[in-house]
Amino acid sequence: MSNTDTLYTGCPVQHARQFIAGKWQMGILWNLKDQSLCFSALKSLLPGLSDKVLMQELDFFVEKQIINRNIVELPFSKTEYALSATGNSLIPVIRSIVEWGYLNLQDEQVTRGMNLTPLPAIEAIENSMAEEL
């Protein structure tokens, strides 16, 4: 533990950041919000993410009990990842960040073709915002 880490011991903001501040963390959690996925399916949803980094993030989330790792035996043995109850409790936080980002992208007049958010995610946000009105 570095000297600066001791300054944040017990800080709820720093505790939460360890699960959403990494480059790929919110994307991993967001893609598991509605379904469990195997490693390759999850990786295909996050272009540019290496196998090594995905495995490190999944191991971290499993260790912290944010994600459950389940081995499915039939018909072939495969490992699936799903959000735990604690992991699910992060989804409203991430949803708020996604919605804020989307609204501010619109304020900057960024077009759909210019951003990196997959079209299904944008459409889901637009639909959920329309339902709230």
PDB file of C-alpha atoms in Angstrom:
ATOM      1  CA  MET A   1       0.000   0.000   0.000  1.00  0.00           C
ATOM      2  CA  SER A   2       1.466   3.343  -1.011  1.00  0.00           C
ATOM      3  CA  ASN A   3       1.474   6.366   1.242  1.00  0.00           C
ATOM      4  CA  THR A   4      -1.359   7.977  -0.741  1.00  0.00           C
ATOM      5  CA  ASP A   5      -3.525   4.842  -0.401  1.00  0.00           C
ATOM      6  CA  THR A   6      -3.556   5.251   3.377  1.00  0.00           C
ATOM      7  CA  LEU A   7      -5.111   8.711   2.935  1.00  0.00           C
ATOM      8  CA  TYR A   8      -8.210   7.105   1.418  1.00  0.00           C
ATOM      9  CA  THR A   9      -8.694   4.202   3.810  1.00  0.00           C
ATOM     10  CA  GLY A  10     -12.387   4.044   4.627  1.00  0.00           C
ATOM     11  CA  CYS A  11     -13.363   6.570   1.942  1.00  0.00           C
ATOM     12  CA  PRO A  12     -16.613   5.439   0.251  1.00  0.00           C
ATOM     13  CA  VAL A  13     -15.788   7.278  -2.988  1.00  0.00           C
ATOM     14  CA  GLN A  14     -12.421   5.552  -3.336  1.00  0.00           C
ATOM     15  CA  HIS A  15     -14.033   2.226  -2.467  1.00  0.00           C
ATOM     16  CA  ALA A  16     -16.602   2.640  -5.275  1.00  0.00           C
ATOM     17  CA  ARG A  17     -13.979   3.880  -7.761  1.00  0.00           C
ATOM     18  CA  GLN A  18     -12.064   0.621  -7.604  1.00  0.00           C
ATOM     19  CA  PHE A  19     -15.006  -1.041  -9.394  1.00  0.00           C
ATOM     20  CA  ILE A  20     -15.837   1.577 -12.041  1.00  0.00           C
ATOM     21  CA  ALA A  21     -12.743   3.713 -12.651  1.00  0.00           C
ATOM     22  CA  GLY A  22     -10.770   1.279 -14.801  1.00  0.00           C
ATOM     23  CA  LYS A  23     -10.831   1.635 -18.566  1.00  0.00           C
ATOM     24  CA  TRP A  24     -12.909  -1.530 -19.099  1.00  0.00           C
ATOM     25  CA  GLN A  25     -14.675  -2.032 -15.781  1.00  0.00           C
ATOM     26  CA  MET A  26     -17.947  -0.246 -16.493  1.00  0.00           C
ATOM     27  CA  GLY A  27     -18.160  -1.883 -19.911  1.00  0.00           C
ATOM     28  CA  ILE A  28     -17.739  -5.337 -18.405  1.00  0.00           C
ATOM     29  CA  LEU A  29     -20.368  -4.734 -15.747  1.00  0.00           C
ATOM     30  CA  TRP A  30     -22.758  -3.033 -18.180  1.00  0.00           C
ATOM     31  CA  ASN A  31     -22.627  -5.976 -20.580  1.00  0.00           C
ATOM     32  CA  LEU A  32     -23.431  -8.410 -17.766  1.00  0.00           C
ATOM     33  CA  LYS A  33     -26.424  -6.402 -16.495  1.00  0.00           C
ATOM     34  CA  ASP A  34     -29.074  -8.476 -18.290  1.00  0.00           C
ATOM     35  CA  GLN A  35     -27.392 -11.819 -18.862  1.00  0.00           C
ATOM     36  CA  SER A  36     -24.560 -14.120 -17.982  1.00  0.00           C
ATOM     37  CA  LEU A  37     -21.880 -14.416 -20.642  1.00  0.00           C
ATOM     38  CA  CYS A  38     -18.944 -16.643 -21.395  1.00  0.00           C
ATOM     39  CA  PHE A  39     -15.488 -15.108 -21.775  1.00  0.00           C
ATOM     40  CA  SER A  40     -15.502 -14.980 -25.583  1.00  0.00           C
ATOM     41  CA  ALA A  41     -18.999 -13.455 -25.789  1.00  0.00           C
ATOM     42  CA  LEU A  42     -18.066 -10.765 -23.286  1.00  0.00           C
ATOM     43  CA  LYS A  43     -14.805 -10.042 -25.105  1.00  0.00           C
ATOM     44  CA  SER A  44     -16.632  -9.669 -28.429  1.00  0.00           C
ATOM     45  CA  LEU A  45     -18.754  -6.896 -26.907  1.00  0.00           C
ATOM     46  CA  LEU A  46     -15.686  -4.872 -25.911  1.00  0.00           C
ATOM     47  CA  PRO A  47     -13.528  -4.260 -29.005  1.00  0.00           C
ATOM     48  CA  GLY A  48      -9.908  -3.538 -28.180  1.00  0.00           C
ATOM     49  CA  LEU A  49      -9.914  -5.376 -24.859  1.00  0.00           C
ATOM     50  CA  SER A  50      -7.149  -7.973 -24.646  1.00  0.00           C
ATOM     51  CA  ASP A  51      -7.677 -11.469 -23.254  1.00  0.00           C
ATOM     52  CA  LYS A  52      -5.143 -10.767 -20.497  1.00  0.00           C
ATOM     53  CA  VAL A  53      -6.835  -7.579 -19.277  1.00  0.00           C
ATOM     54  CA  LEU A  54     -10.314  -9.116 -19.445  1.00  0.00           C
ATOM     55  CA  MET A  55      -9.136 -12.095 -17.400  1.00  0.00           C
ATOM     56  CA  GLN A  56      -7.487  -9.788 -14.836  1.00  0.00           C
ATOM     57  CA  GLU A  57     -10.650  -7.703 -14.500  1.00  0.00           C
ATOM     58  CA  LEU A  58     -12.878 -10.773 -14.210  1.00  0.00           C
ATOM     59  CA  ASP A  59     -10.574 -12.300 -11.584  1.00  0.00           C
ATOM     60  CA  PHE A  60     -10.660  -9.017  -9.636  1.00  0.00           C
ATOM     61  CA  PHE A  61     -14.462  -8.815  -9.800  1.00  0.00           C
ATOM     62  CA  VAL A  62     -14.823 -12.468  -8.764  1.00  0.00           C
ATOM     63  CA  GLU A  63     -12.429 -11.951  -5.844  1.00  0.00           C
ATOM     64  CA  LYS A  64     -14.412  -8.884  -4.712  1.00  0.00           C
ATOM     65  CA  GLN A  65     -17.713 -10.789  -5.186  1.00  0.00           C
ATOM     66  CA  ILE A  66     -19.026  -8.350  -7.799  1.00  0.00           C
ATOM     67  CA  ILE A  67     -19.229 -11.083 -10.441  1.00  0.00           C
ATOM     68  CA  ASN A  68     -19.953 -14.782  -9.989  1.00  0.00           C
ATOM     69  CA  ARG A  69     -17.997 -17.309 -12.033  1.00  0.00           C
ATOM     70  CA  ASN A  70     -20.112 -20.356 -12.905  1.00  0.00           C
ATOM     71  CA  ILE A  71     -18.941 -23.495 -14.662  1.00  0.00           C
ATOM     72  CA  VAL A  72     -21.634 -24.989 -16.880  1.00  0.00           C
ATOM     73  CA  GLU A  73     -21.001 -28.671 -17.593  1.00  0.00           C
ATOM     74  CA  LEU A  74     -23.588 -29.600 -20.213  1.00  0.00           C
ATOM     75  CA  PRO A  75     -23.220 -30.230 -23.127  1.00  0.00           C
ATOM     76  CA  PHE A  76     -19.710 -28.747 -23.086  1.00  0.00           C
ATOM     77  CA  SER A  77     -17.845 -27.425 -20.098  1.00  0.00           C
ATOM     78  CA  LYS A  78     -17.728 -23.630 -20.216  1.00  0.00           C
ATOM     79  CA  THR A  79     -17.361 -20.792 -17.761  1.00  0.00           C
ATOM     80  CA  GLU A  80     -19.981 -18.092 -17.556  1.00  0.00           C
ATOM     81  CA  TYR A  81     -19.847 -14.802 -15.713  1.00  0.00           C
ATOM     82  CA  ALA A  82     -22.839 -13.103 -14.105  1.00  0.00           C
ATOM     83  CA  LEU A  83     -23.320 -10.157 -11.795  1.00  0.00           C
ATOM     84  CA  SER A  84     -23.754 -10.934  -8.124  1.00  0.00           C
ATOM     85  CA  ALA A  85     -26.328  -9.027  -6.067  1.00  0.00           C
ATOM     86  CA  THR A  86     -23.573  -6.560  -5.166  1.00  0.00           C
ATOM     87  CA  GLY A  87     -22.613  -6.240  -8.823  1.00  0.00           C
ATOM     88  CA  ASN A  88     -26.230  -5.586  -9.752  1.00  0.00           C
ATOM     89  CA  SER A  89     -26.315  -2.790  -7.194  1.00  0.00           C
ATOM     90  CA  LEU A  90     -23.671  -0.960  -9.281  1.00  0.00           C
ATOM     91  CA  ILE A  91     -25.858  -0.910 -12.408  1.00  0.00           C
ATOM     92  CA  PRO A  92     -27.966   2.148 -11.375  1.00  0.00           C
ATOM     93  CA  VAL A  93     -24.715   4.053 -10.773  1.00  0.00           C
ATOM     94  CA  ILE A  94     -23.361   3.051 -14.179  1.00  0.00           C
ATOM     95  CA  ARG A  95     -26.725   3.766 -15.843  1.00  0.00           C
ATOM     96  CA  SER A  96     -26.609   7.302 -14.439  1.00  0.00           C
ATOM     97  CA  ILE A  97     -23.089   7.796 -15.788  1.00  0.00           C
ATOM     98  CA  VAL A  98     -24.098   6.430 -19.201  1.00  0.00           C
ATOM     99  CA  GLU A  99     -27.172   8.684 -19.341  1.00  0.00           C
ATOM    100  CA  TRP A 100     -25.175  11.730 -18.289  1.00  0.00           C
ATOM    101  CA  GLY A 101     -22.555  10.964 -20.925  1.00  0.00           C
ATOM    102  CA  TYR A 102     -25.178  10.482 -23.588  1.00  0.00           C
ATOM    103  CA  LEU A 103     -26.938  13.748 -22.764  1.00  0.00           C
ATOM    104  CA  ASN A 104     -23.678  15.662 -22.777  1.00  0.00           C
ATOM    105  CA  LEU A 105     -22.597  14.096 -26.039  1.00  0.00           C
ATOM    106  CA  GLN A 106     -25.793  15.516 -27.483  1.00  0.00           C
ATOM    107  CA  ASP A 107     -24.959  18.923 -26.029  1.00  0.00           C
ATOM    108  CA  GLU A 108     -21.632  18.774 -27.841  1.00  0.00           C
ATOM    109  CA  GLN A 109     -23.481  17.799 -31.023  1.00  0.00           C
ATOM    110  CA  VAL A 110     -21.514  14.597 -31.412  1.00  0.00           C
ATOM    111  CA  THR A 111     -23.143  12.356 -33.979  1.00  0.00           C
ATOM    112  CA  ARG A 112     -23.766   8.652 -33.554  1.00  0.00           C
ATOM    113  CA  GLY A 113     -21.100   7.908 -36.138  1.00  0.00           C
ATOM    114  CA  MET A 114     -18.467   9.808 -34.159  1.00  0.00           C
ATOM    115  CA  ASN A 115     -18.832   8.090 -30.803  1.00  0.00           C
ATOM    116  CA  LEU A 116     -17.761   4.644 -29.691  1.00  0.00           C
ATOM    117  CA  THR A 117     -20.951   3.621 -27.900  1.00  0.00           C
ATOM    118  CA  PRO A 118     -22.556   0.640 -29.644  1.00  0.00           C
ATOM    119  CA  LEU A 119     -25.852   1.544 -31.310  1.00  0.00           C
ATOM    120  CA  PRO A 120     -27.908  -0.944 -29.197  1.00  0.00           C
ATOM    121  CA  ALA A 121     -26.670   0.765 -26.019  1.00  0.00           C
ATOM    122  CA  ILE A 122     -27.632   4.192 -27.358  1.00  0.00           C
ATOM    123  CA  GLU A 123     -31.073   2.933 -28.384  1.00  0.00           C
ATOM    124  CA  ALA A 124     -31.623   1.324 -24.971  1.00  0.00           C
ATOM    125  CA  ILE A 125     -30.764   4.617 -23.257  1.00  0.00           C
ATOM    126  CA  GLU A 126     -33.056   6.574 -25.569  1.00  0.00           C
ATOM    127  CA  ASN A 127     -35.897   4.114 -24.939  1.00  0.00           C
ATOM    128  CA  SER A 128     -35.480   4.186 -21.156  1.00  0.00           C
ATOM    129  CA  MET A 129     -35.367   7.992 -21.162  1.00  0.00           C
ATOM    130  CA  ALA A 130     -38.531   8.136 -23.314  1.00  0.00           C
ATOM    131  CA  GLU A 131     -40.328   5.804 -20.899  1.00  0.00           C
ATOM    132  CA  GLU A 132     -39.480   8.111 -17.984  1.00  0.00           C
ATOM    133  CA  LEU A 133     -41.160  11.064 -19.709  1.00  0.00           C
TER     134      LEU A 133
END
